[in-house]
Amino acid sequence: MTILVTGGAGFIGSNFIHEWLAHGDEPVINLDKLTYAGNLDNLRDIEDTPSYIFAHGDIADYSQVSAWLANFDVRAIVHFAAESHVDRSIDGPLSFVETNVVGTTHLLQAALEHWRKHHNFRFLHVSTDEVFGSLEPDDPAFVESSPYRPNSPYAASKAASDHLVRAYGETYGLPVLTTHCSNNYGPYHFPEKLIPLLIHNATTGKDLPLYGDGQQVRDWLYVADHCRALRMVLANGRPGETYNIGGNAERKNIDVARTVCAMLDDYLPLLDGRSYSDQIVLVRDRPGHDRRYAINASKLRTELGWKPLETFESGIAKTVQWYIEHREWTAAVTGGSYRDWVARQYT
Ligand code: NAD
Ligand code: DAU
């Protein structure tokens, strides 16, 4: 038996594959289109492992996906593949609809035909807390039954994919599981997202741009904790159910930036004695910017016994250290098209 991971060359998918192979020898196929966010360097250390197979392709390619599912006797799909950056969805929403909505539907259809022949099968859909919209400062954290109120094209496309996953479960009986996770951080995080962008910009002498007033709140989770939660949901989650995953670590963006800067001040002090925090600047806000996310993960804790192993402080220390020790990784992903994106987004 084998599992098929979609989007395994991205940030969370590659961490998940590392985590999967570290905990057993069940083969894993990584189906990835290798968009700008997909990077096989994330998997360089395991690429020769016999239980790892890379399949270059698109989740929307129904016949190719069907062939992989049948040929490798796949017992589960863990579906990460997506366009995942909110700012890019504001810049150009169509690719988000194509991959996140249409691509997911093709994948579901291939999974359905496969499941009808091989009954022992599960489809784990990796979704986000952003489908629930934005919280006021005193609102309780999102629970699994919180209403859908997506605000960005990215969140709307993920919400649409969630509804299709649910519909395939309800209508056809496909054994589906959906997770809603809060903001991840850790190794292999593409430096268009806040934390790796801050580290990259700080260490290359650039501004640290915070949108609006920098007071927006995210609930941060170290990526390995997310991956462990997904393994638990895949193994023991109840088909048809949804599970929230979160770090119980709400932080304002300005405080995240100050924490990253303080760590860099320790690990990599500037020669002139300044703090990296002098590089923080407030810039034009993200349109429709969600003010606050917070996740109540008590269902996952009660039903499956999961809780995060890292605090924000321990996870961010590991992350900053990883980026300092892997500067060649960041250098390789911040070339031409990355620079074009940064110029368009921040000018
Ligand atoms: P990412 O952008 O780093 O990686 C996405 C991967 O999907 C890339 O490897 C890309 O090449 C691949 N991909 C894109 N389109 C594809 C297609 N049509 N066919 C095959 N592969 C394709 O994303 P990430 O941050 O690792 O997020 C993974 C998933 O987790 C996404 O579904 C996202 O919505 C969800 N999620 C992310 C976070 C977070 O904080 N990053 C939090 C909660 C949920
Ligand atoms: O909550 C889960 C979501 O977290 C995932 O579904 C998304 O795929 C993932 O990208 C992430 O979305 P966010 O929009 O919350 O992450 P991002 O890192 O882009 O931004 C985090 C916060 O920092 C947000 O309030 C916007 C702000 N920000 C971001 C960037 C890139 C800045 O202030 N400046 C920046 O330059």
CSV table of C-alpha atoms in Angstrom, one decimal, residues 68-202:
chain,number,residue,atom,x,y,z
A,68,TRP,CA,-1.0,6.6,-10.4
A,69,LEU,CA,-3.7,5.7,-8.0
A,70,ALA,CA,-4.3,2.3,-9.6
A,71,ASN,CA,-0.7,1.5,-10.4
A,72,PHE,CA,0.6,2.1,-6.9
A,73,ASP,CA,-2.4,0.7,-5.1
A,74,VAL,CA,-2.9,4.0,-3.2
A,75,ARG,CA,-4.8,3.7,0.0
A,76,ALA,CA,-5.0,7.4,0.9
A,77,ILE,CA,-4.6,10.9,-0.6
A,78,VAL,CA,-3.2,13.7,1.5
A,79,HIS,CA,-4.2,16.8,-0.5
A,80,PHE,CA,-1.9,19.8,0.1
A,81,ALA,CA,-1.6,21.1,-3.5
A,82,ALA,CA,-2.9,24.6,-3.8
A,83,GLU,CA,-2.1,28.2,-4.7
A,84,SER,CA,-1.6,29.3,-1.1
A,85,HIS,CA,-0.5,33.0,-0.9
A,86,VAL,CA,-3.3,35.5,-0.1
A,87,ASP,CA,-1.5,38.5,-1.7
A,88,ARG,CA,-1.0,36.6,-5.0
A,89,SER,CA,-4.7,35.7,-4.9
A,90,ILE,CA,-5.5,39.4,-4.7
A,91,ASP,CA,-3.1,40.1,-7.6
A,92,GLY,CA,-4.6,37.3,-9.8
A,93,PRO,CA,-7.5,35.1,-8.5
A,94,LEU,CA,-8.0,32.8,-11.5
A,95,SER,CA,-5.1,30.4,-10.9
A,96,PHE,CA,-6.5,29.9,-7.4
A,97,VAL,CA,-9.9,28.9,-8.8
A,98,GLU,CA,-8.2,26.6,-11.4
A,99,THR,CA,-6.1,24.7,-8.9
A,100,ASN,CA,-7.9,25.0,-5.6
A,101,VAL,CA,-11.4,24.5,-7.0
A,102,VAL,CA,-11.3,22.9,-10.4
A,103,GLY,CA,-8.1,20.9,-9.7
A,104,THR,CA,-9.5,19.6,-6.4
A,105,THR,CA,-12.7,18.5,-8.1
A,106,HIS,CA,-10.7,16.5,-10.8
A,107,LEU,CA,-8.7,14.9,-7.9
A,108,LEU,CA,-11.9,14.1,-6.0
A,109,GLN,CA,-13.4,12.5,-9.2
A,110,ALA,CA,-10.2,10.3,-9.7
A,111,ALA,CA,-10.3,9.4,-6.0
A,112,LEU,CA,-14.0,8.4,-6.2
A,113,GLU,CA,-13.4,6.1,-9.1
A,114,HIS,CA,-10.4,4.6,-7.3
A,115,TRP,CA,-12.3,4.2,-4.1
A,116,ARG,CA,-15.1,2.3,-5.8
A,117,LYS,CA,-12.7,-0.4,-6.8
A,118,HIS,CA,-10.6,-0.3,-3.6
A,119,HIS,CA,-12.8,0.2,-0.6
A,120,ASN,CA,-10.1,0.7,2.0
A,121,PHE,CA,-9.4,4.4,1.1
A,122,ARG,CA,-9.3,7.9,2.6
A,123,PHE,CA,-9.1,11.4,1.2
A,124,LEU,CA,-7.6,13.9,3.6
A,125,HIS,CA,-8.1,17.5,2.5
A,126,VAL,CA,-5.8,20.0,4.0
A,127,SER,CA,-7.7,23.3,4.4
A,128,THR,CA,-7.2,26.5,6.4
A,129,ASP,CA,-8.7,28.6,9.2
A,130,GLU,CA,-9.0,31.4,6.7
A,131,VAL,CA,-12.3,30.0,5.4
A,132,PHE,CA,-13.9,31.2,8.6
A,133,GLY,CA,-13.0,34.8,8.0
A,134,SER,CA,-11.9,37.3,10.5
A,135,LEU,CA,-12.4,37.5,14.3
A,136,GLU,CA,-13.0,40.6,16.5
A,137,PRO,CA,-10.5,41.0,19.5
A,138,ASP,CA,-12.9,39.4,22.0
A,139,ASP,CA,-14.5,36.7,19.8
A,140,PRO,CA,-14.0,33.1,20.8
A,141,ALA,CA,-11.6,31.1,18.6
A,142,PHE,CA,-13.0,29.3,15.5
A,143,VAL,CA,-14.5,25.9,16.1
A,144,GLU,CA,-15.3,23.3,13.5
A,145,SER,CA,-18.9,24.6,13.2
A,146,SER,CA,-18.0,28.2,12.8
A,147,PRO,CA,-19.7,29.7,9.7
A,148,TYR,CA,-17.8,30.1,6.5
A,149,ARG,CA,-17.0,33.8,5.8
A,150,PRO,CA,-14.0,33.8,3.4
A,151,ASN,CA,-12.7,37.3,2.7
A,152,SER,CA,-9.8,36.9,0.1
A,153,PRO,CA,-10.0,35.1,-3.2
A,154,TYR,CA,-7.6,32.5,-1.7
A,155,ALA,CA,-9.9,31.8,1.2
A,156,ALA,CA,-12.9,31.7,-1.1
A,157,SER,CA,-11.2,29.2,-3.3
A,158,LYS,CA,-10.3,27.0,-0.3
A,159,ALA,CA,-13.9,27.3,1.0
A,160,ALA,CA,-15.2,26.2,-2.4
A,161,SER,CA,-12.8,23.2,-2.3
A,162,ASP,CA,-14.0,22.3,1.2
A,163,HIS,CA,-17.6,22.3,0.0
A,164,LEU,CA,-16.8,20.0,-2.9
A,165,VAL,CA,-14.9,17.6,-0.6
A,166,ARG,CA,-17.9,17.6,1.7
A,167,ALA,CA,-20.3,17.0,-1.2
A,168,TYR,CA,-18.2,14.0,-2.4
A,169,GLY,CA,-18.5,12.6,1.1
A,170,GLU,CA,-22.3,13.2,1.4
A,171,THR,CA,-23.3,12.4,-2.1
A,172,TYR,CA,-21.1,9.5,-3.1
A,173,GLY,CA,-19.9,8.2,0.3
A,174,LEU,CA,-16.2,8.9,-0.4
A,175,PRO,CA,-14.4,8.7,3.0
A,176,VAL,CA,-13.3,12.3,3.3
A,177,LEU,CA,-11.6,14.1,6.2
A,178,THR,CA,-11.0,17.9,6.3
A,179,THR,CA,-8.6,19.8,8.5
A,180,HIS,CA,-8.5,23.6,9.2
A,181,CYS,CA,-5.1,24.7,10.3
A,182,SER,CA,-3.8,28.1,11.5
A,183,ASN,CA,-0.6,29.8,10.2
A,184,ASN,CA,2.3,27.4,9.9
A,185,TYR,CA,6.0,28.4,10.1
A,186,GLY,CA,9.2,26.4,10.0
A,187,PRO,CA,11.8,25.0,7.5
A,188,TYR,CA,11.3,25.3,3.7
A,189,HIS,CA,8.8,28.1,4.1
A,190,PHE,CA,8.8,30.2,0.9
A,191,PRO,CA,10.0,33.8,1.7
A,192,GLU,CA,6.8,35.4,0.3
A,193,LYS,CA,5.1,34.6,3.6
A,194,LEU,CA,5.6,36.8,6.7
A,195,ILE,CA,8.1,34.9,8.9
A,196,PRO,CA,10.6,33.7,6.2
A,197,LEU,CA,10.3,37.1,4.5
A,198,LEU,CA,11.2,38.9,7.7
A,199,ILE,CA,14.3,36.6,8.2
A,200,HIS,CA,15.4,36.9,4.6
A,201,ASN,CA,14.9,40.7,4.4
A,202,ALA,CA,16.5,41.3,7.8
